[in-house]
mmCIF file of C-alpha atoms (C1' of nucleotides) in Angstrom:
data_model
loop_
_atom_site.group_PDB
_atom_site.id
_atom_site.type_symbol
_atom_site.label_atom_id
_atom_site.label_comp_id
_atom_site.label_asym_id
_atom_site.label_seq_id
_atom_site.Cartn_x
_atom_site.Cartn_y
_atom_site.Cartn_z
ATOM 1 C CA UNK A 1 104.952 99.347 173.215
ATOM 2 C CA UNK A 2 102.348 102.097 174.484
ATOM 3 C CA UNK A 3 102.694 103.935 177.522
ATOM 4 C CA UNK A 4 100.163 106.675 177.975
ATOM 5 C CA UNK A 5 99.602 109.184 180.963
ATOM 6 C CA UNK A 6 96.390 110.633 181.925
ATOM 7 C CA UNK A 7 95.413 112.908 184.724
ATOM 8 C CA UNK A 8 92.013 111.561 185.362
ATOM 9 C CA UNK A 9 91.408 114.175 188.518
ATOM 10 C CA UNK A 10 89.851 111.125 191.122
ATOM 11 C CA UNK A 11 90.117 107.250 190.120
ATOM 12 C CA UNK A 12 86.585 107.244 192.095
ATOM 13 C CA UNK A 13 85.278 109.466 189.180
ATOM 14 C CA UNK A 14 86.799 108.507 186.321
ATOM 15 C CA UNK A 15 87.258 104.385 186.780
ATOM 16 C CA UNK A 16 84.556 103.506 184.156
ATOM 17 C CA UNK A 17 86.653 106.354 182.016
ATOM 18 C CA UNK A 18 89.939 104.345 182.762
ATOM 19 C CA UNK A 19 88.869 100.935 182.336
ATOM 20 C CA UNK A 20 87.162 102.025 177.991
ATOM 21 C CA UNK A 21 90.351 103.774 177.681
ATOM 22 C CA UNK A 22 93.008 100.912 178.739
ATOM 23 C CA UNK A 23 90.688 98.765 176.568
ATOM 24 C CA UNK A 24 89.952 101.032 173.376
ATOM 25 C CA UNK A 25 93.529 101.941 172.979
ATOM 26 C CA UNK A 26 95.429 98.514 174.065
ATOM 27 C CA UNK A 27 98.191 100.185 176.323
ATOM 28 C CA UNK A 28 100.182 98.189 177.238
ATOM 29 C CA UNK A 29 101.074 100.826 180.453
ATOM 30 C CA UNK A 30 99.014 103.653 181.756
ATOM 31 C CA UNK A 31 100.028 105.975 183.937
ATOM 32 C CA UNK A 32 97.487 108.252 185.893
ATOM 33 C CA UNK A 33 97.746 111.051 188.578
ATOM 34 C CA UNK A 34 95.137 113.202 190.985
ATOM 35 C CA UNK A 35 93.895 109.659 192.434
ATOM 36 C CA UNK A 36 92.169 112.201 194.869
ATOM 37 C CA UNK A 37 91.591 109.579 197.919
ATOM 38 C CA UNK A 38 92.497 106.411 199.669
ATOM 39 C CA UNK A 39 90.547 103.981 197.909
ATOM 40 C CA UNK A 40 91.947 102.769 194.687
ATOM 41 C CA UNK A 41 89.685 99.976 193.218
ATOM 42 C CA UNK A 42 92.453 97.411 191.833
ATOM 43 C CA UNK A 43 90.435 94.371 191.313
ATOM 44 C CA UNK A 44 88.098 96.020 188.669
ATOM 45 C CA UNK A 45 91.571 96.968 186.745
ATOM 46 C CA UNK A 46 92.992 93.222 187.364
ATOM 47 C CA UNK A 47 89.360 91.888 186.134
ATOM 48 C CA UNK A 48 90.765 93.203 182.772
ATOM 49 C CA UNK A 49 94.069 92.082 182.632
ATOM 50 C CA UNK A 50 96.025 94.665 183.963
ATOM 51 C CA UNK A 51 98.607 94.874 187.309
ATOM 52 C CA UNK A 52 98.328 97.862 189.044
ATOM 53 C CA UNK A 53 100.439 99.828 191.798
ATOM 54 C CA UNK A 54 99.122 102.963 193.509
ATOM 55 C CA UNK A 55 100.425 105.826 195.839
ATOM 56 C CA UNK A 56 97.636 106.993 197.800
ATOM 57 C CA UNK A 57 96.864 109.725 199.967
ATOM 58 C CA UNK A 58 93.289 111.170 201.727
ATOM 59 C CA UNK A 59 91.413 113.370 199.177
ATOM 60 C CA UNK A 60 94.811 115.189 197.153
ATOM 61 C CA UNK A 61 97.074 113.782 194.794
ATOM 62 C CA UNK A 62 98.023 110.080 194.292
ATOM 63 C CA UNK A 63 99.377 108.259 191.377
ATOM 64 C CA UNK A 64 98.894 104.741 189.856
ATOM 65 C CA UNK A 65 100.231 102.744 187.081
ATOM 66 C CA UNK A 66 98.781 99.748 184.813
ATOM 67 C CA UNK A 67 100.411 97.263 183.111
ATOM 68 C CA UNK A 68 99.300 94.291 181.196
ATOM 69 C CA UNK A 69 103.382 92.690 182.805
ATOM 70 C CA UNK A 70 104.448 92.379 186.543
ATOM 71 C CA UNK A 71 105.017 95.577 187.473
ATOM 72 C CA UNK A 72 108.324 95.862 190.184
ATOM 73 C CA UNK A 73 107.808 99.417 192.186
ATOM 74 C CA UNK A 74 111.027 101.027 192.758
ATOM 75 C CA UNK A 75 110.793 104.038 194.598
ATOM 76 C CA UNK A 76 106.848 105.319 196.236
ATOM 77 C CA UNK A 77 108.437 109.204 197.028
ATOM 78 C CA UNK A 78 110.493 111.486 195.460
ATOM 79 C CA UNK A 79 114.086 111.151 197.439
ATOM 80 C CA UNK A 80 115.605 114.500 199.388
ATOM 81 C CA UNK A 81 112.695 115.201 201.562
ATOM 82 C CA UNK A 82 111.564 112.710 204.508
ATOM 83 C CA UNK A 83 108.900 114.786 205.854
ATOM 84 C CA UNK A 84 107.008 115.313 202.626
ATOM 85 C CA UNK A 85 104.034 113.604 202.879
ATOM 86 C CA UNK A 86 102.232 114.282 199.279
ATOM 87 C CA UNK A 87 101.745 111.154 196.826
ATOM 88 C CA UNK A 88 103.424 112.376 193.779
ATOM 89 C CA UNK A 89 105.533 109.891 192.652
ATOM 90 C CA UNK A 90 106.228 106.261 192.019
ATOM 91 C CA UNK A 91 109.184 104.510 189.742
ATOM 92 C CA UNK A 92 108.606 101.469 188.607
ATOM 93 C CA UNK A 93 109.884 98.854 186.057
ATOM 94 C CA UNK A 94 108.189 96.928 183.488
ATOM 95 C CA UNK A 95 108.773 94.582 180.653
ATOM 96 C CA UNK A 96 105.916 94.941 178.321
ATOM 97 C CA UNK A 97 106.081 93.270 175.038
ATOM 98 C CA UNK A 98 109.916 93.129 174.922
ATOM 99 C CA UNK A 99 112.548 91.097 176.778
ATOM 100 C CA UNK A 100 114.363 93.853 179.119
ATOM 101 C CA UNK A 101 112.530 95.870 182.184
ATOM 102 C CA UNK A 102 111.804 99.602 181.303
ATOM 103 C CA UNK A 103 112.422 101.977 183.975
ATOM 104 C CA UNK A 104 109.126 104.429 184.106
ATOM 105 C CA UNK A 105 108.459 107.085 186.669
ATOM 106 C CA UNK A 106 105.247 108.387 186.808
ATOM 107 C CA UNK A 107 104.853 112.131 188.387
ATOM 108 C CA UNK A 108 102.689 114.300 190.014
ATOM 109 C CA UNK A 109 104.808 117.918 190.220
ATOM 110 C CA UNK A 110 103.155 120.446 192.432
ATOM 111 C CA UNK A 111 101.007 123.470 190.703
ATOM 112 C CA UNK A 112 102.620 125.612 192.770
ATOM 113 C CA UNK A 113 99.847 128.361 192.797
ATOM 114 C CA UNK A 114 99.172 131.225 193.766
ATOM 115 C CA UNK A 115 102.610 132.463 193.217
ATOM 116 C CA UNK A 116 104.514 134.072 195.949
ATOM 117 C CA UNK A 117 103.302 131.633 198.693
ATOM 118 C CA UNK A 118 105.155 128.344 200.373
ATOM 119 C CA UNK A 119 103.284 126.429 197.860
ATOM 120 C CA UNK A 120 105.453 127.848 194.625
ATOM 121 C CA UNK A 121 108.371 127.138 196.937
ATOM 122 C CA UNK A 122 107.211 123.769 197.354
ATOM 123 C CA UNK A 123 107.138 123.150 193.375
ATOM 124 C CA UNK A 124 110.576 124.745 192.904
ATOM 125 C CA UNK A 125 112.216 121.941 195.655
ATOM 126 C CA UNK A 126 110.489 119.528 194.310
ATOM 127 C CA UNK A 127 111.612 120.159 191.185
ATOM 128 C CA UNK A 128 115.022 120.173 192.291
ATOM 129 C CA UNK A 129 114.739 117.212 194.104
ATOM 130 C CA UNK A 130 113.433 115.221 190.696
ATOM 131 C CA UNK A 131 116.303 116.394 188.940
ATOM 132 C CA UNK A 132 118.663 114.816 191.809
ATOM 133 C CA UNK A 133 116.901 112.133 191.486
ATOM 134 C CA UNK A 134 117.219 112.377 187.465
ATOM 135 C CA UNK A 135 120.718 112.908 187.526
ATOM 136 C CA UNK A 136 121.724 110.011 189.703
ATOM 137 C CA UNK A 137 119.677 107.130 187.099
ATOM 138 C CA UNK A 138 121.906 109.009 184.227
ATOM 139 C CA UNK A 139 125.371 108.810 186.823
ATOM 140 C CA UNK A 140 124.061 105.353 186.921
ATOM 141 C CA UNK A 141 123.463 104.511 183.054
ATOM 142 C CA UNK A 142 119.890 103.483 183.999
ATOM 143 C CA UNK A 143 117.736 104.491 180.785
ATOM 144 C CA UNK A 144 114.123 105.850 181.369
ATOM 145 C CA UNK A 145 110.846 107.560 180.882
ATOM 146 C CA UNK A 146 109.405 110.106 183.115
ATOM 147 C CA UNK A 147 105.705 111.218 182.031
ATOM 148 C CA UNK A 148 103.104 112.648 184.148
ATOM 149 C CA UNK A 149 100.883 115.978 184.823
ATOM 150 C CA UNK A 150 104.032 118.591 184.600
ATOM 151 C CA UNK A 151 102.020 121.573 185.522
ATOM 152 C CA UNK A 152 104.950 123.349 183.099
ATOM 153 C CA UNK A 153 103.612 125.122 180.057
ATOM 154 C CA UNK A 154 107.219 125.297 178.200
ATOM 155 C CA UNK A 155 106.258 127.244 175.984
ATOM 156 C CA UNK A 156 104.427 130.400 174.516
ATOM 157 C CA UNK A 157 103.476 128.045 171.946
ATOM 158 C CA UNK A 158 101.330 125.699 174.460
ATOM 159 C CA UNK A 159 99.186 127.849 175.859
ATOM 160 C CA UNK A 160 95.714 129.653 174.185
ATOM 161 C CA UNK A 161 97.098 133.027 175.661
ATOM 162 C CA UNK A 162 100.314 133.669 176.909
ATOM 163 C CA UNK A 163 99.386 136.963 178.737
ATOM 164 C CA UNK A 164 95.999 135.120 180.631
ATOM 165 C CA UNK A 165 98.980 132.890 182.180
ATOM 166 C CA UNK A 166 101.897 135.150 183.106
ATOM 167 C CA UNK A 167 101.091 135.234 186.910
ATOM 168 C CA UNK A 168 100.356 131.624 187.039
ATOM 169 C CA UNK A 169 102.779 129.063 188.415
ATOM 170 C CA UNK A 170 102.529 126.681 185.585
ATOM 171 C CA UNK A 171 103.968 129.811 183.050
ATOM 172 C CA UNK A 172 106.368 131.631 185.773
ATOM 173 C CA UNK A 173 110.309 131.816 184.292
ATOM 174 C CA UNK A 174 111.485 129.769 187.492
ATOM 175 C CA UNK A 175 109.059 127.161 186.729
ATOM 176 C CA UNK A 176 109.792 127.032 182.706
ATOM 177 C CA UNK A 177 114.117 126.787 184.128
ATOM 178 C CA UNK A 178 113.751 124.157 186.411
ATOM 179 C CA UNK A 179 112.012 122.354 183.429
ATOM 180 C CA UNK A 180 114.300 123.340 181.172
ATOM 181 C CA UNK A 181 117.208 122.052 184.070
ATOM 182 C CA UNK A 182 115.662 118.503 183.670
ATOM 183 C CA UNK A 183 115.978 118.501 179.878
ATOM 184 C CA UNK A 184 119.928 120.137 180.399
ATOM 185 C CA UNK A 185 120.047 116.692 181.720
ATOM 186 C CA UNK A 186 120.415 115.226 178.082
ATOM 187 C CA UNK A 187 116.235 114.507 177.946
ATOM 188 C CA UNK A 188 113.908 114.712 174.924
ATOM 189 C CA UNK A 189 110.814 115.896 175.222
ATOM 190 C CA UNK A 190 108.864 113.308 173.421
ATOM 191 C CA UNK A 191 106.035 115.454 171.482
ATOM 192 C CA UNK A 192 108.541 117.726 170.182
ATOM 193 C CA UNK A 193 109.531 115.305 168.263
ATOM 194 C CA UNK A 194 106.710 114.683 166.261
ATOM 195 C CA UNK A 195 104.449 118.182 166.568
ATOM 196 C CA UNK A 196 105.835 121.969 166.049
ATOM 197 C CA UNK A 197 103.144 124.068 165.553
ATOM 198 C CA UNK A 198 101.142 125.728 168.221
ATOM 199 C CA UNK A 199 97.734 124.783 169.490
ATOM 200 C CA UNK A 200 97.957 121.080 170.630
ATOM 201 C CA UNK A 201 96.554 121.413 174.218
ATOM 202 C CA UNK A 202 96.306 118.253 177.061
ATOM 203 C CA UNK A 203 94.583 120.497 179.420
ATOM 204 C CA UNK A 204 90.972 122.598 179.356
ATOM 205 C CA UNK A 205 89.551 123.995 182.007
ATOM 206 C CA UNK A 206 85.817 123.404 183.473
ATOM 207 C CA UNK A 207 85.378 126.964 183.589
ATOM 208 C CA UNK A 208 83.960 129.825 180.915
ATOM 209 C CA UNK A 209 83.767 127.025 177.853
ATOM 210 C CA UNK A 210 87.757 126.808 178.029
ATOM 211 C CA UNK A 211 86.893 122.970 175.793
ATOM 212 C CA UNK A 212 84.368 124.464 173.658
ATOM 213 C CA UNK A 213 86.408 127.326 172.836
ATOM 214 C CA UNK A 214 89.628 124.995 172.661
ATOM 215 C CA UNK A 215 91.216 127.724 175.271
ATOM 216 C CA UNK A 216 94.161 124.882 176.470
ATOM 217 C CA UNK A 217 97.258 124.580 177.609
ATOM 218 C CA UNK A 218 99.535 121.449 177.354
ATOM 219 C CA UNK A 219 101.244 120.647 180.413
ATOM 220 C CA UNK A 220 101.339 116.930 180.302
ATOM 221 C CA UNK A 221 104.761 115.866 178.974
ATOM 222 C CA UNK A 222 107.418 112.501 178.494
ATOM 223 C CA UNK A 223 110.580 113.218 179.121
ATOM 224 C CA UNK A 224 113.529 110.327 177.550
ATOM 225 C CA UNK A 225 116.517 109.494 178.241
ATOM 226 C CA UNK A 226 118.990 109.069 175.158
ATOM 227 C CA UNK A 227 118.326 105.341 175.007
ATOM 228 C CA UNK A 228 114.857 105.460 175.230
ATOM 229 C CA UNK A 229 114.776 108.718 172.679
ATOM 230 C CA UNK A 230 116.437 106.679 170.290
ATOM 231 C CA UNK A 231 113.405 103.900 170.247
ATOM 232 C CA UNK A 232 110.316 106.461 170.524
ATOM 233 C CA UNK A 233 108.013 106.127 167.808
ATOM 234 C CA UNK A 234 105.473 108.210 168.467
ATOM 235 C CA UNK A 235 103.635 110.634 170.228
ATOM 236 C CA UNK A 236 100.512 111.884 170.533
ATOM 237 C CA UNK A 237 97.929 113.660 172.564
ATOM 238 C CA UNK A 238 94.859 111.743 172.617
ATOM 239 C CA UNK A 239 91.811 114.717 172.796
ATOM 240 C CA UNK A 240 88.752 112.016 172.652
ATOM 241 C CA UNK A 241 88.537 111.371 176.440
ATOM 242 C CA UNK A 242 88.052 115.172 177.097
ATOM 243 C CA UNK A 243 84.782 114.680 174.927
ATOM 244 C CA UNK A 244 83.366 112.166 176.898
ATOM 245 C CA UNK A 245 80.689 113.004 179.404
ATOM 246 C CA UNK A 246 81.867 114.119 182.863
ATOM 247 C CA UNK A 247 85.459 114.060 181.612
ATOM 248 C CA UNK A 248 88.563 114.656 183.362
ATOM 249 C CA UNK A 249 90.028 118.214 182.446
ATOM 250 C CA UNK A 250 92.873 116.608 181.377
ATOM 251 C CA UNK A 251 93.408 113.983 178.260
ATOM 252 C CA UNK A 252 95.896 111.705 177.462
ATOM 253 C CA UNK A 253 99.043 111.588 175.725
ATOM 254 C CA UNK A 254 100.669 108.498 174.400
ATOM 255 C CA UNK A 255 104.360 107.350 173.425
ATOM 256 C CA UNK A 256 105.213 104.627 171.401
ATOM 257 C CA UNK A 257 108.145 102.732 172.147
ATOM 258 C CA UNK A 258 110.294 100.307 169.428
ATOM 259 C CA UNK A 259 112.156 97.228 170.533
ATOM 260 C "C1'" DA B 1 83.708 139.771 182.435
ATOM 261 C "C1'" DT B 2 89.068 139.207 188.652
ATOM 262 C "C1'" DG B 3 83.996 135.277 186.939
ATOM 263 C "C1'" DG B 4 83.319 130.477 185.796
ATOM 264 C "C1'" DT B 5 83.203 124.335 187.168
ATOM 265 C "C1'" DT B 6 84.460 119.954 189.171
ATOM 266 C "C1'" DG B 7 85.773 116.678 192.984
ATOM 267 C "C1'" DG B 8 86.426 115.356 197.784
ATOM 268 C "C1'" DA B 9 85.723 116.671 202.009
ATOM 269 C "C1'" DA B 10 83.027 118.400 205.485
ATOM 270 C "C1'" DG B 11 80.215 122.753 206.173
ATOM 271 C "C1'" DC B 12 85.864 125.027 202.146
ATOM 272 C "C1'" DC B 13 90.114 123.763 199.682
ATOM 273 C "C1'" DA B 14 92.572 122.582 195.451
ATOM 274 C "C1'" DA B 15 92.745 122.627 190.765
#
DNA sequence: ATGGTTGGAAGCCAA
C-alpha cells in the first residue's frame, strides 16, 4: 500500500500536477496540504477513481486526502482549541488494498515564523495539542500514520546550511523538542529508516536558485506507530515533481505499507 | 548579496 504526502502550495495551481502524479505513481492514498482557498475541485479527482475529503479555508492552509477506498473522516481539527479556526488537520480511515481500516492523519503544523511573535507561540500549542491528541490514539491502542508538511528540520543533517536556518522557526531548539516529544511517544520516523546520510531535501525554495543549487531542507515527514513501523516498507522522497514546470516548492514523499 | 519568487487576495500577506 502507498500513501504519499505532498504540499502542493494551492490545489487551484497544482490540480493538473495532482491528478499525473496520483496516476504516474498508483497511490493508493495521497495526502496534500496548503489547499490555499475554498474551492477544492473533487469531481476532476473522482473522474479518476479516487474519493476525496478536504478541510478548507479562504486563501491559507487546507488539507485534503485521496483514496482509491471509501474514505471515513474522523476528526476535521486538531482537538484542545475551539476557537482555532486554521484548516490544518483531518484524520481519517481507510482500507486500501488490505482487509482492516488504517488510521491516517494528515497535517498542516504552523511555520511559526518570524520567531518571537504570537505566531511561534501558535506552532508550539499546536504542537502540544497534536501530541495530546497522539497520546490518547496510543492510550487507546489505535495504530497510525501521521504525515504531512512538518515545518521541523530535525536535523543538522536536513538542511543545505545549518547556520542560514538558526533564527528560523522550522530549525529553533523548541521546535526540534516538541518534535522530538511526538517521537518520545514510541513513533518512527519513517525515512530514517531507510536513508542516513545528509542531503535528501523535500523542500526548495523559489528564491536565489535554492532547486538549481539543490539548497533544501526536508521538512516533510511520516511519523508510525509501532504497529504500523513494523509493516513499513519503504520510504522515499520523490524529487521529480519539483522538476516539473511551475512546481510546487515542495515534493513528495512516499511510504510503503505491507499487509 | 538582509535579496530573491510564487500564490491568493485585493491594492499586501504568507511561505
Amino acid at each position: 500500500m502507498k500513501i504519499a504526502s505532498w504540499n502542493v502550495n494551492s490545489i487551484k495551481a497544482r490540480k493538473d500536477h495532482v491528478i499525473k502524479y496520483l496516476q504516474d505513481t498508483d497511490l493508493d492514498v495521497l495526502m496534500v496540504q496548503e489547499l490555499k482557498g475554498l474551492d477544492f475541485p473533487a469531481e476532476d479527482f473522482e473522474a479518476i477513481g479516487y474519493k476525496t475529503a478536504a478541510v478548507t479555508q479562504k486563501a491559507y492552509n487546507g488539507v485534503a486526502i485521496f483514496s482509491k477506498t471509501p474514505i471515513t473522516v474522523i476528526l476535521d481539527k486538531l482537538p484542545g482549541d475551539e476557537s482555532d479556526e486554521q484548516a490544518r488537520y483531518i484524520e481519517f480511515e481507510t482500507t486500501g488494498p488490505y482487509e482492516t481500516p488504517l488510521r491516517l492523519i494528515n497535517i498542516y503544523l504552523p511555520n511559526g515564523n518570524p520567531i518571537g511573535t504570537e505566531k511561534f507561540t501558535y506552532k508550539l500549542a499546536w504542537m502540544e495539542r497534536l501530541r495530546l491528541r497522539l497520546k490518547e490514539l496510543k492510550d487507546n491502542n489505535i495504530p497510525f500514520s501521521i504525515g504531512g508538511d512538518f515545518n521541523i528540520i530535525p536535523q543538522d543533517k536536513d538542511c543545505y546550511d545549518p547556520n542560514a536556518w538558526k533564527d528560523d522557526a522550522l530549525k529553533q531548539p523548541e521546535s526540534i523538542a516538541a518534535y522530538r516529544s511526538l517521537i518520545n511517544l514510541g513513533l518512527t520516523e519513517a525515512f530514517r529508516i531507510y536513508n542516513k546520510s545528509s542531503g535528501q531535501y523535500s523542500f526548495w525554495d523559489y528564491q536565489a536558485g535554492a532547486w538549481q543549487k539543490d539548497n533544501g531542507i526536508r521538512i516533510d515527514h511520516f511519523l508510525l506507530s509501532p504497529e504500523i513501523a513494523d509493516r513499513i516498507q519503504n520510504c522515499v522522497i520523490d524529487k521529480t515533481p519539483r522538476g516539473w514546470d511551475r512546481p510546487s516548492d515542495h515534493t513528495p514523499i512516499i511510504i510503503e505499507i505491507a499487509a
